[in-house]
Amino acid sequence: MAFHYPNGKRYVPAVSALTSRPVKKANYGNRGKSLEDDINDSNEYYLANGVAVIHKKPTPIQIVDVHYPKRSAAVIKEAYFKQASTTDYNGVYNGNYIDFEAKETQNPTSFPLKNFHEHQIRHMEAVTKQGGISFVLLKFSPVDEIFLMDSQCLSGFWERMLQGGRKSITKEEVEAHSSYIPLGFQPRIDYIKVIDEIIRVSK
Amino acid sequence: MAFHYPNGKRYVPAVSALTSRPVKKANYGNRGKSLEDDINDSNEYYLANGVAVIHKKPTPIQIVDVHYPKRSAAVIKEAYFKQASTTDYNGVYNGNYIDFEAKETQNPTSFPLKNFHEHQIRHMEAVTKQGGISFVLLKFSPVDEIFLMDSQCLSGFWERMLQGGRKSITKEEVEAHSSYIPLGFQPRIDYIKVIDEIIRVSK
């Protein structure tokens, strides 16, 4: 039996008292912005402040039919989405080539590897061989947590899957093998701070 | 009076003997391939041989209307070409960030600067500030000659234009301030060889 001490307002039971489902934490910070929006904002901040030059690549499209109306711009009338052959983001930071992919999951306990494609894994491996810095940003959307995992580490989990192992990375594994990036104000996702650490350690 | 010595075939005067126009040199090597095709082939060669990881970015498209038919792929029904905010090609070579734009002109004596956009010039300047290697590949199509010009040099000619100077770079200026890249077999356009020289000199 719970006591409801008077506070001048009518008593309304909390949602958690009515259902057995876990309460979704209020997410005042993100205001409905996607991981992609947050990264683009961060990249704009980096660019405007001379920190780094990193852009998202355009979505690859297979164009089938284009019309050229008189006195106006060409209109694409039929086109299809193509699978990207590389990662979504790349650029340069302080002489270093930066290359990464960003994915979010609604799964609170593990990150499904189906978010990546074989050729993206191979691309990141090729980048690492050329001395570039390659990683993934993993977001667990239900808890609003973002991690930076080196692509070599991701390759390890990928190989485990290819050899018949689990098709995802558990949250614990992500926490153990990645850097947690707290959400900030400006830049929103300060992944360059983690890159600094990676560069410092590798030297 | 010219003598036509018998060679077992009927004599046919050369085109140059019939008209006063300069003879277009036979172009057996290029077989109708565009500069973009040749660069893509070269990048594929570099990738397959572990030399460098450099890709062309997809063309940026503004999507307005997409249909999602049942049991088949999404169809883009209305979209428009957007102006690129960066250059077309980037990637990593031996720890160096590589960023460039490639353009060809039908003009045999000068390269029109209208082939570039203000924001591309500024993008290349930002890349150089971050320690990246940034340049343009200029092709004079009538003579099948390709030059690599450093973006800082291009910026100089761009500023000259902004200050009221000529709107193009003369062929002589290109020759004096660029590296000529002879067309090869594999890779077709071996620009990495020039990059090696740029890296060597800058160290």
CSV table of C-alpha atoms in Angstrom, one decimal:
chain,number,residue,atom,x,y,z
A,1,MET,CA,0.0,0.0,0.0
A,2,ALA,CA,1.5,3.3,-1.1
A,3,PHE,CA,0.7,6.6,0.5
A,4,HIS,CA,0.1,9.6,-1.8
A,5,TYR,CA,1.0,12.7,0.2
A,6,PRO,CA,-1.0,15.8,-0.8
A,7,ASN,CA,0.8,18.3,-3.0
A,8,GLY,CA,-2.1,20.4,-4.1
A,9,LYS,CA,-2.6,18.5,-7.3
A,10,ARG,CA,-4.9,15.6,-8.1
A,11,TYR,CA,-3.1,12.2,-7.8
A,12,VAL,CA,-2.2,10.6,-11.1
A,13,PRO,CA,-0.5,7.3,-11.0
A,14,ALA,CA,2.8,7.1,-12.9
A,15,VAL,CA,2.7,5.0,-16.1
A,16,SER,CA,5.0,2.5,-14.5
A,17,ALA,CA,2.5,1.9,-11.8
A,18,LEU,CA,-0.2,1.1,-14.4
A,19,THR,CA,1.8,-1.2,-16.7
A,20,SER,CA,4.7,-3.5,-16.3
A,21,ARG,CA,6.5,-2.1,-19.4
A,22,PRO,CA,9.7,-0.2,-18.7
A,23,VAL,CA,9.3,3.6,-18.6
A,24,LYS,CA,10.9,5.3,-21.7
A,25,LYS,CA,13.3,7.9,-20.4
A,26,ALA,CA,12.3,11.4,-21.4
A,27,ASN,CA,14.6,12.5,-24.2
A,28,TYR,CA,14.8,16.3,-23.9
A,29,GLY,CA,18.2,16.5,-25.6
A,30,ASN,CA,17.6,15.0,-29.0
A,31,ARG,CA,14.3,16.6,-29.9
A,32,GLY,CA,13.6,14.1,-32.6
A,33,LYS,CA,16.9,14.6,-34.5
A,34,SER,CA,18.3,11.5,-36.1
A,35,LEU,CA,21.9,10.3,-35.7
A,36,GLU,CA,22.5,11.5,-39.3
A,37,ASP,CA,21.3,15.1,-38.4
A,38,ASP,CA,23.4,15.2,-35.3
A,39,ILE,CA,26.5,14.1,-37.2
A,40,ASN,CA,25.9,16.6,-40.1
A,41,ASP,CA,25.5,19.4,-37.5
A,42,SER,CA,28.8,18.3,-35.8
A,43,ASN,CA,30.5,18.2,-39.2
A,44,GLU,CA,29.2,21.7,-40.0
A,45,TYR,CA,30.6,22.9,-36.6
A,46,TYR,CA,34.0,21.3,-37.3
A,47,LEU,CA,34.0,22.9,-40.8
A,48,ALA,CA,33.0,26.4,-39.6
A,49,ASN,CA,35.6,26.3,-36.8
A,50,GLY,CA,38.4,25.0,-39.0
A,51,VAL,CA,38.6,21.8,-36.9
A,52,ALA,CA,38.1,19.3,-39.7
A,53,VAL,CA,36.7,18.9,-43.3
A,54,ILE,CA,34.3,16.0,-43.2
A,55,HIS,CA,31.2,15.5,-45.3
A,56,LYS,CA,28.5,13.0,-45.8
A,57,LYS,CA,28.5,11.5,-49.3
A,58,PRO,CA,25.3,11.9,-51.4
A,59,THR,CA,23.0,8.9,-51.5
A,60,PRO,CA,23.9,6.9,-54.6
A,61,ILE,CA,21.1,6.8,-57.2
A,62,GLN,CA,20.7,4.9,-60.4
A,63,ILE,CA,19.1,7.3,-62.9
A,64,VAL,CA,16.9,5.7,-65.5
A,65,ASP,CA,14.9,8.6,-67.1
A,66,VAL,CA,15.5,12.3,-67.2
A,67,HIS,CA,13.3,15.0,-68.8
A,68,TYR,CA,14.7,18.3,-70.0
A,69,PRO,CA,11.8,20.7,-70.0
A,70,LYS,CA,12.4,24.0,-71.9
A,71,ARG,CA,13.4,27.0,-69.7
A,72,SER,CA,13.6,24.9,-66.5
A,73,ALA,CA,15.8,22.5,-64.7
A,74,ALA,CA,16.2,18.8,-65.7
A,75,VAL,CA,13.8,16.6,-63.9
A,76,ILE,CA,14.6,13.0,-63.0
A,77,LYS,CA,11.5,11.0,-63.7
A,78,GLU,CA,12.7,7.5,-62.8
A,79,ALA,CA,15.5,6.5,-60.6
A,80,TYR,CA,16.3,3.9,-57.9
A,81,PHE,CA,18.4,3.8,-54.8
A,82,LYS,CA,21.7,2.0,-55.1
A,83,GLN,CA,23.6,0.3,-52.4
A,84,ALA,CA,26.6,2.4,-51.3
A,85,SER,CA,30.0,0.9,-52.1
A,86,THR,CA,31.8,2.7,-49.4
A,87,THR,CA,30.9,4.3,-46.0
A,88,ASP,CA,28.8,7.4,-45.7
A,89,TYR,CA,31.3,9.9,-44.2
A,90,ASN,CA,34.8,10.8,-45.0
A,91,GLY,CA,37.2,13.7,-45.0
A,92,VAL,CA,40.4,15.1,-43.4
A,93,TYR,CA,41.4,16.0,-39.9
A,94,ASN,CA,44.8,17.5,-39.1
A,95,GLY,CA,46.5,15.5,-41.9
A,96,ASN,CA,44.6,12.3,-41.2
A,97,TYR,CA,42.1,10.6,-43.5
A,98,ILE,CA,38.9,10.0,-41.7
A,99,ASP,CA,36.3,7.4,-42.9
A,100,PHE,CA,33.3,6.2,-41.1
A,101,GLU,CA,29.8,4.8,-41.1
A,102,ALA,CA,27.0,5.7,-38.6
A,103,LYS,CA,24.1,3.4,-37.7
A,104,GLU,CA,21.5,3.3,-35.0
A,105,THR,CA,19.5,0.5,-33.6
A,106,GLN,CA,16.2,0.3,-31.7
A,107,ASN,CA,17.5,-2.8,-29.9
A,108,PRO,CA,18.6,-1.8,-26.3
A,109,THR,CA,20.8,-4.9,-25.6
A,110,SER,CA,22.7,-5.6,-28.8
A,111,PHE,CA,23.8,-4.1,-32.1
A,112,PRO,CA,22.6,-6.2,-35.1
A,113,LEU,CA,25.4,-6.6,-37.7
A,114,LYS,CA,22.9,-6.6,-40.6
A,115,ASN,CA,23.3,-2.8,-40.3
A,116,PHE,CA,26.5,-3.2,-42.3
A,117,HIS,CA,27.4,-4.7,-45.6
A,118,GLU,CA,30.3,-7.0,-46.6
A,119,HIS,CA,31.8,-4.4,-49.0
A,120,GLN,CA,31.6,-1.7,-46.3
A,121,ILE,CA,33.7,-3.9,-44.0
A,122,ARG,CA,36.2,-4.6,-46.8
A,123,HIS,CA,36.3,-0.9,-47.6
A,124,MET,CA,37.1,0.0,-44.1
A,125,GLU,CA,39.9,-2.6,-44.0
A,126,ALA,CA,41.4,-1.2,-47.2
A,127,VAL,CA,41.3,2.3,-45.6
A,128,THR,CA,43.1,1.1,-42.5
A,129,LYS,CA,45.8,-0.6,-44.7
A,130,GLN,CA,46.3,2.8,-46.4
A,131,GLY,CA,46.9,4.4,-43.1
A,132,GLY,CA,43.5,6.1,-42.8
A,133,ILE,CA,41.4,6.2,-39.6
A,134,SER,CA,38.3,4.2,-40.0
A,135,PHE,CA,35.5,3.5,-37.6
A,136,VAL,CA,31.7,3.2,-37.0
A,137,LEU,CA,29.5,5.3,-34.8
A,138,LEU,CA,26.9,3.0,-33.1
A,139,LYS,CA,23.8,4.5,-31.5
A,140,PHE,CA,21.5,2.7,-29.2
A,141,SER,CA,18.5,4.8,-29.8
A,142,PRO,CA,16.3,3.6,-26.8
A,143,VAL,CA,18.9,4.9,-24.4
A,144,ASP,CA,20.4,7.6,-26.6
A,145,GLU,CA,23.9,6.3,-26.2
A,146,ILE,CA,26.6,6.6,-28.9
A,147,PHE,CA,29.8,4.6,-29.2
A,148,LEU,CA,32.8,4.9,-31.5
A,149,MET,CA,34.2,1.5,-32.5
A,150,ASP,CA,37.4,1.1,-34.5
A,151,SER,CA,36.7,-0.7,-37.8
A,152,GLN,CA,39.4,-3.4,-37.0
A,153,CYS,CA,37.3,-4.2,-33.9
A,154,LEU,CA,34.1,-4.3,-36.0
A,155,SER,CA,35.9,-6.6,-38.5
A,156,GLY,CA,36.5,-9.0,-35.6
A,157,PHE,CA,32.8,-9.3,-34.8
A,158,TRP,CA,32.0,-9.6,-38.5
A,159,GLU,CA,34.4,-12.5,-38.8
A,160,ARG,CA,32.9,-14.1,-35.8
A,161,MET,CA,29.5,-14.0,-37.5
A,162,LEU,CA,30.9,-15.4,-40.8
A,163,GLN,CA,32.3,-18.3,-38.8
A,164,GLY,CA,28.8,-19.1,-37.5
A,165,GLY,CA,28.9,-16.9,-34.4
A,166,ARG,CA,26.2,-14.5,-33.3
A,167,LYS,CA,24.8,-12.0,-35.8
A,168,SER,CA,25.1,-9.0,-33.4
A,169,ILE,CA,27.4,-7.3,-31.0
A,170,THR,CA,26.1,-7.4,-27.4
A,171,LYS,CA,25.8,-4.0,-25.6
A,172,GLU,CA,28.5,-5.2,-23.1
A,173,GLU,CA,30.9,-6.0,-26.0
A,174,VAL,CA,30.2,-2.6,-27.5
A,175,GLU,CA,30.9,-0.9,-24.1
A,176,ALA,CA,34.1,-2.9,-23.6
A,177,HIS,CA,35.5,-2.3,-27.1
A,178,SER,CA,34.4,1.2,-28.0
A,179,SER,CA,34.7,4.8,-26.7
A,180,TYR,CA,31.5,6.2,-25.3
A,181,ILE,CA,30.7,9.7,-26.8
A,182,PRO,CA,28.5,11.8,-24.5
A,183,LEU,CA,26.0,14.0,-26.3
A,184,GLY,CA,27.1,17.6,-26.1
A,185,PHE,CA,25.8,21.0,-27.3
A,186,GLN,CA,28.3,22.1,-29.8
A,187,PRO,CA,29.4,19.9,-31.4
A,188,ARG,CA,26.6,17.6,-30.7
A,189,ILE,CA,28.7,14.4,-31.2
A,190,ASP,CA,32.3,15.3,-30.6
A,191,TYR,CA,33.9,12.3,-32.2
A,192,ILE,CA,37.0,14.2,-33.1
A,193,LYS,CA,37.9,14.1,-29.4
A,194,VAL,CA,38.0,10.3,-29.6
A,195,ILE,CA,40.1,10.5,-32.8
A,196,ASP,CA,42.6,12.6,-31.0
A,197,GLU,CA,43.0,9.8,-28.4
A,198,ILE,CA,43.3,7.2,-31.2
A,199,ILE,CA,46.0,9.2,-32.9
A,200,ARG,CA,47.8,9.8,-29.6
A,201,VAL,CA,47.8,6.1,-28.7
A,202,SER,CA,48.9,5.0,-32.2
A,203,LYS,CA,52.0,7.3,-32.2
B,1,MET,CA,53.4,18.7,-107.3
B,2,ALA,CA,53.3,15.6,-105.2
B,3,PHE,CA,54.2,12.2,-106.4
B,4,HIS,CA,52.0,9.3,-105.5
B,5,TYR,CA,54.1,6.2,-105.6
B,6,PRO,CA,52.1,3.0,-106.3
B,7,ASN,CA,51.4,0.8,-103.3
B,8,GLY,CA,48.8,-1.5,-104.9
B,9,LYS,CA,45.9,0.6,-103.6
B,10,ARG,CA,43.9,3.3,-105.3
B,11,TYR,CA,45.3,6.8,-104.4
B,12,VAL,CA,43.0,8.7,-101.9
B,13,PRO,CA,44.2,12.2,-100.9
B,14,ALA,CA,44.5,12.8,-97.2
B,15,VAL,CA,41.7,14.9,-95.6
B,16,SER,CA,44.3,17.7,-95.0
B,17,ALA,CA,45.0,17.9,-98.7
B,18,LEU,CA,41.3,18.6,-99.4
B,19,THR,CA,40.5,21.1,-96.7
B,20,SER,CA,42.5,23.8,-94.9
B,21,ARG,CA,41.2,22.7,-91.5
B,22,PRO,CA,43.8,21.2,-89.2
B,23,VAL,CA,43.7,17.4,-89.2
B,24,LYS,CA,42.4,16.0,-85.9
B,25,LYS,CA,44.9,13.6,-84.6
B,26,ALA,CA,43.7,10.0,-84.6
B,27,ASN,CA,42.9,9.1,-81.0
B,28,TYR,CA,43.3,5.3,-80.9
B,29,GLY,CA,44.0,5.3,-77.2
B,30,ASN,CA,40.9,6.9,-75.8
B,31,ARG,CA,38.2,5.0,-77.7
B,32,GLY,CA,35.5,7.5,-76.7
B,33,LYS,CA,36.1,7.2,-73.0
B,34,SER,CA,35.4,10.3,-71.0
B,35,LEU,CA,37.9,11.8,-68.5
B,36,GLU,CA,35.5,10.5,-65.7
B,37,ASP,CA,35.6,6.9,-67.1
B,38,ASP,CA,39.4,7.0,-67.3
B,39,ILE,CA,39.7,8.2,-63.7
B,40,ASN,CA,37.3,5.6,-62.5
B,41,ASP,CA,39.3,2.9,-64.3
B,42,SER,CA,42.5,4.2,-62.7
B,43,ASN,CA,40.9,4.3,-59.2
B,44,GLU,CA,39.7,0.7,-59.7
B,45,TYR,CA,43.2,-0.3,-60.7
B,46,TYR,CA,44.6,1.5,-57.6
B,47,LEU,CA,42.1,-0.2,-55.4
B,48,ALA,CA,42.6,-3.7,-56.8
B,49,ASN,CA,46.4,-3.4,-56.5
B,50,GLY,CA,46.3,-2.0,-52.9
B,51,VAL,CA,47.8,1.3,-54.1
B,52,ALA,CA,45.1,3.7,-52.9
B,53,VAL,CA,41.5,3.9,-51.9
B,54,ILE,CA,39.9,6.7,-53.9
B,55,HIS,CA,36.3,6.9,-55.1
B,56,LYS,CA,34.1,9.2,-57.0
B,57,LYS,CA,31.3,10.6,-54.9
B,58,PRO,CA,27.7,10.0,-56.1
B,59,THR,CA,26.0,12.9,-57.9
B,60,PRO,CA,24.0,14.8,-55.3
B,61,ILE,CA,20.2,14.6,-56.0
B,62,GLN,CA,17.3,16.4,-54.4
B,63,ILE,CA,14.5,13.8,-54.1
B,64,VAL,CA,11.0,15.2,-54.2
B,65,ASP,CA,8.7,12.2,-54.7
B,66,VAL,CA,9.3,8.5,-54.1
B,67,HIS,CA,6.8,5.7,-54.7
B,68,TYR,CA,6.9,2.5,-52.8
B,69,PRO,CA,5.2,-0.2,-54.9
B,70,LYS,CA,4.3,-3.4,-53.2
B,71,ARG,CA,6.8,-6.3,-53.7
B,72,SER,CA,9.3,-4.1,-55.6
B,73,ALA,CA,12.0,-1.5,-55.0
B,74,ALA,CA,11.2,2.1,-54.2
B,75,VAL,CA,11.0,4.3,-57.3
B,76,ILE,CA,12.1,7.9,-57.3
B,77,LYS,CA,9.4,9.7,-59.4
B,78,GLU,CA,10.6,13.3,-59.1
B,79,ALA,CA,14.1,14.5,-58.3
B,80,TYR,CA,16.5,17.2,-59.4
B,81,PHE,CA,20.3,17.6,-59.7
B,82,LYS,CA,21.9,19.6,-56.9
B,83,GLN,CA,25.2,21.5,-57.2
B,84,ALA,CA,28.0,19.6,-55.4
B,85,SER,CA,29.3,21.3,-52.3
B,86,THR,CA,32.7,19.6,-52.5
B,87,THR,CA,34.9,18.0,-55.2
B,88,ASP,CA,34.0,14.8,-57.0
B,89,TYR,CA,36.8,12.5,-55.8
B,90,ASN,CA,38.5,11.8,-52.5
B,91,GLY,CA,40.2,9.0,-50.6
B,92,VAL,CA,43.4,7.9,-48.9
B,93,TYR,CA,46.8,7.2,-50.3
B,94,ASN,CA,49.6,6.0,-48.0
B,95,GLY,CA,48.3,7.9,-45.0
B,96,ASN,CA,47.5,11.0,-47.1
B,97,TYR,CA,44.1,12.5,-47.7
B,98,ILE,CA,43.5,13.0,-51.4
B,99,ASP,CA,40.8,15.3,-52.8
B,100,PHE,CA,40.3,16.4,-56.3
B,101,GLU,CA,38.1,17.6,-59.1
B,102,ALA,CA,38.4,16.6,-62.8
B,103,LYS,CA,37.3,18.8,-65.7
B,104,GLU,CA,37.8,18.7,-69.4
B,105,THR,CA,37.5,21.5,-72.0
B,106,GLN,CA,37.0,21.5,-75.8
B,107,ASN,CA,39.0,24.7,-75.9
B,108,PRO,CA,42.5,23.9,-77.2
B,109,THR,CA,44.2,27.1,-76.0
B,110,SER,CA,42.9,27.9,-72.5
B,111,PHE,CA,41.0,26.4,-69.6
B,112,PRO,CA,37.8,28.3,-68.7
B,113,LEU,CA,37.4,28.8,-64.9
B,114,LYS,CA,33.6,28.5,-65.2
B,115,ASN,CA,34.3,24.8,-64.9
B,116,PHE,CA,34.7,25.4,-61.2
B,117,HIS,CA,32.5,26.8,-58.5
B,118,GLU,CA,33.4,29.2,-55.7
B,119,HIS,CA,32.5,26.7,-53.0
B,120,GLN,CA,34.7,24.0,-54.6
B,121,ILE,CA,37.7,26.4,-54.5
B,122,ARG,CA,36.9,27.2,-50.8
B,123,HIS,CA,36.5,23.5,-50.1
B,124,MET,CA,40.0,22.7,-51.6
B,125,GLU,CA,41.5,25.5,-49.6
B,126,ALA,CA,40.0,24.1,-46.4
B,127,VAL,CA,41.4,20.7,-47.3
B,128,THR,CA,44.9,22.1,-47.8
B,129,LYS,CA,44.6,23.8,-44.4
B,130,GLN,CA,43.9,20.5,-42.8
B,131,GLY,CA,47.0,19.0,-44.3
B,132,GLY,CA,45.2,17.2,-47.2
B,133,ILE,CA,46.5,17.0,-50.8
B,134,SER,CA,44.1,18.8,-53.1
B,135,PHE,CA,44.3,19.4,-56.8
B,136,VAL,CA,42.5,19.4,-60.1
B,137,LEU,CA,42.9,17.3,-63.2
B,138,LEU,CA,42.5,19.4,-66.3
B,139,LYS,CA,42.0,17.8,-69.7
B,140,PHE,CA,42.4,19.6,-73.0
B,141,SER,CA,40.2,17.2,-75.0
B,142,PRO,CA,41.1,18.3,-78.5
B,143,VAL,CA,44.7,17.3,-77.9
B,144,ASP,CA,44.1,14.6,-75.3
B,145,GLU,CA,46.4,16.2,-72.8
B,146,ILE,CA,45.9,15.9,-69.0
B,147,PHE,CA,47.5,18.1,-66.4
B,148,LEU,CA,47.5,18.0,-62.6
B,149,MET,CA,47.4,21.4,-61.0
B,150,ASP,CA,47.7,22.0,-57.3
B,151,SER,CA,44.6,23.6,-55.8
B,152,GLN,CA,46.7,26.5,-54.3
B,153,CYS,CA,47.8,27.3,-57.8
B,154,LEU,CA,44.2,27.1,-59.1
B,155,SER,CA,43.2,29.5,-56.2
B,156,GLY,CA,45.7,32.0,-57.6
B,157,PHE,CA,44.1,32.0,-61.0
B,158,TRP,CA,40.6,32.1,-59.4
B,159,GLU,CA,41.6,35.3,-57.4
B,160,ARG,CA,43.0,36.9,-60.5
B,161,MET,CA,39.6,36.4,-62.1
B,162,LEU,CA,37.8,37.8,-59.0
B,163,GLN,CA,40.0,40.9,-59.2
B,164,GLY,CA,38.9,41.5,-62.8
B,165,GLY,CA,41.5,39.4,-64.6
B,166,ARG,CA,40.9,36.8,-67.3
B,167,LYS,CA,38.2,34.2,-66.8
B,168,SER,CA,40.5,31.3,-67.9
B,169,ILE,CA,43.9,29.9,-67.5
B,170,THR,CA,45.9,29.9,-70.8
B,171,LYS,CA,47.4,26.6,-72.0
B,172,GLU,CA,50.9,28.1,-71.5
B,173,GLU,CA,50.0,28.9,-67.8
B,174,VAL,CA,48.7,25.4,-67.3
B,175,GLU,CA,51.8,23.9,-68.8
B,176,ALA,CA,54.0,26.1,-66.6
B,177,HIS,CA,52.2,25.5,-63.3
B,178,SER,CA,51.1,21.9,-63.6
B,179,SER,CA,52.4,18.4,-64.0
B,180,TYR,CA,51.7,16.8,-67.4
B,181,ILE,CA,50.3,13.2,-67.0
B,182,PRO,CA,50.9,11.1,-70.0
B,183,LEU,CA,48.1,8.6,-70.8
B,184,GLY,CA,49.1,5.1,-70.0
B,185,PHE,CA,47.6,1.7,-70.2
B,186,GLN,CA,47.2,0.6,-66.6
B,187,PRO,CA,46.5,2.8,-64.8
B,188,ARG,CA,45.1,5.0,-67.6
B,189,ILE,CA,45.8,8.2,-65.7
B,190,ASP,CA,48.6,7.6,-63.2
B,191,TYR,CA,48.1,10.7,-61.1
B,192,ILE,CA,49.4,8.9,-58.0
B,193,LYS,CA,52.9,9.1,-59.6
B,194,VAL,CA,52.6,12.9,-59.5
B,195,ILE,CA,51.3,12.8,-55.9
B,196,ASP,CA,54.4,10.9,-54.9
B,197,GLU,CA,56.5,13.8,-56.3
B,198,ILE,CA,54.3,16.4,-54.4
B,199,ILE,CA,54.7,14.5,-51.2
B,200,ARG,CA,58.5,14.1,-51.8
B,201,VAL,CA,59.0,17.8,-52.4
B,202,SER,CA,56.8,18.9,-49.4
B,203,LYS,CA,58.8,16.8,-46.9
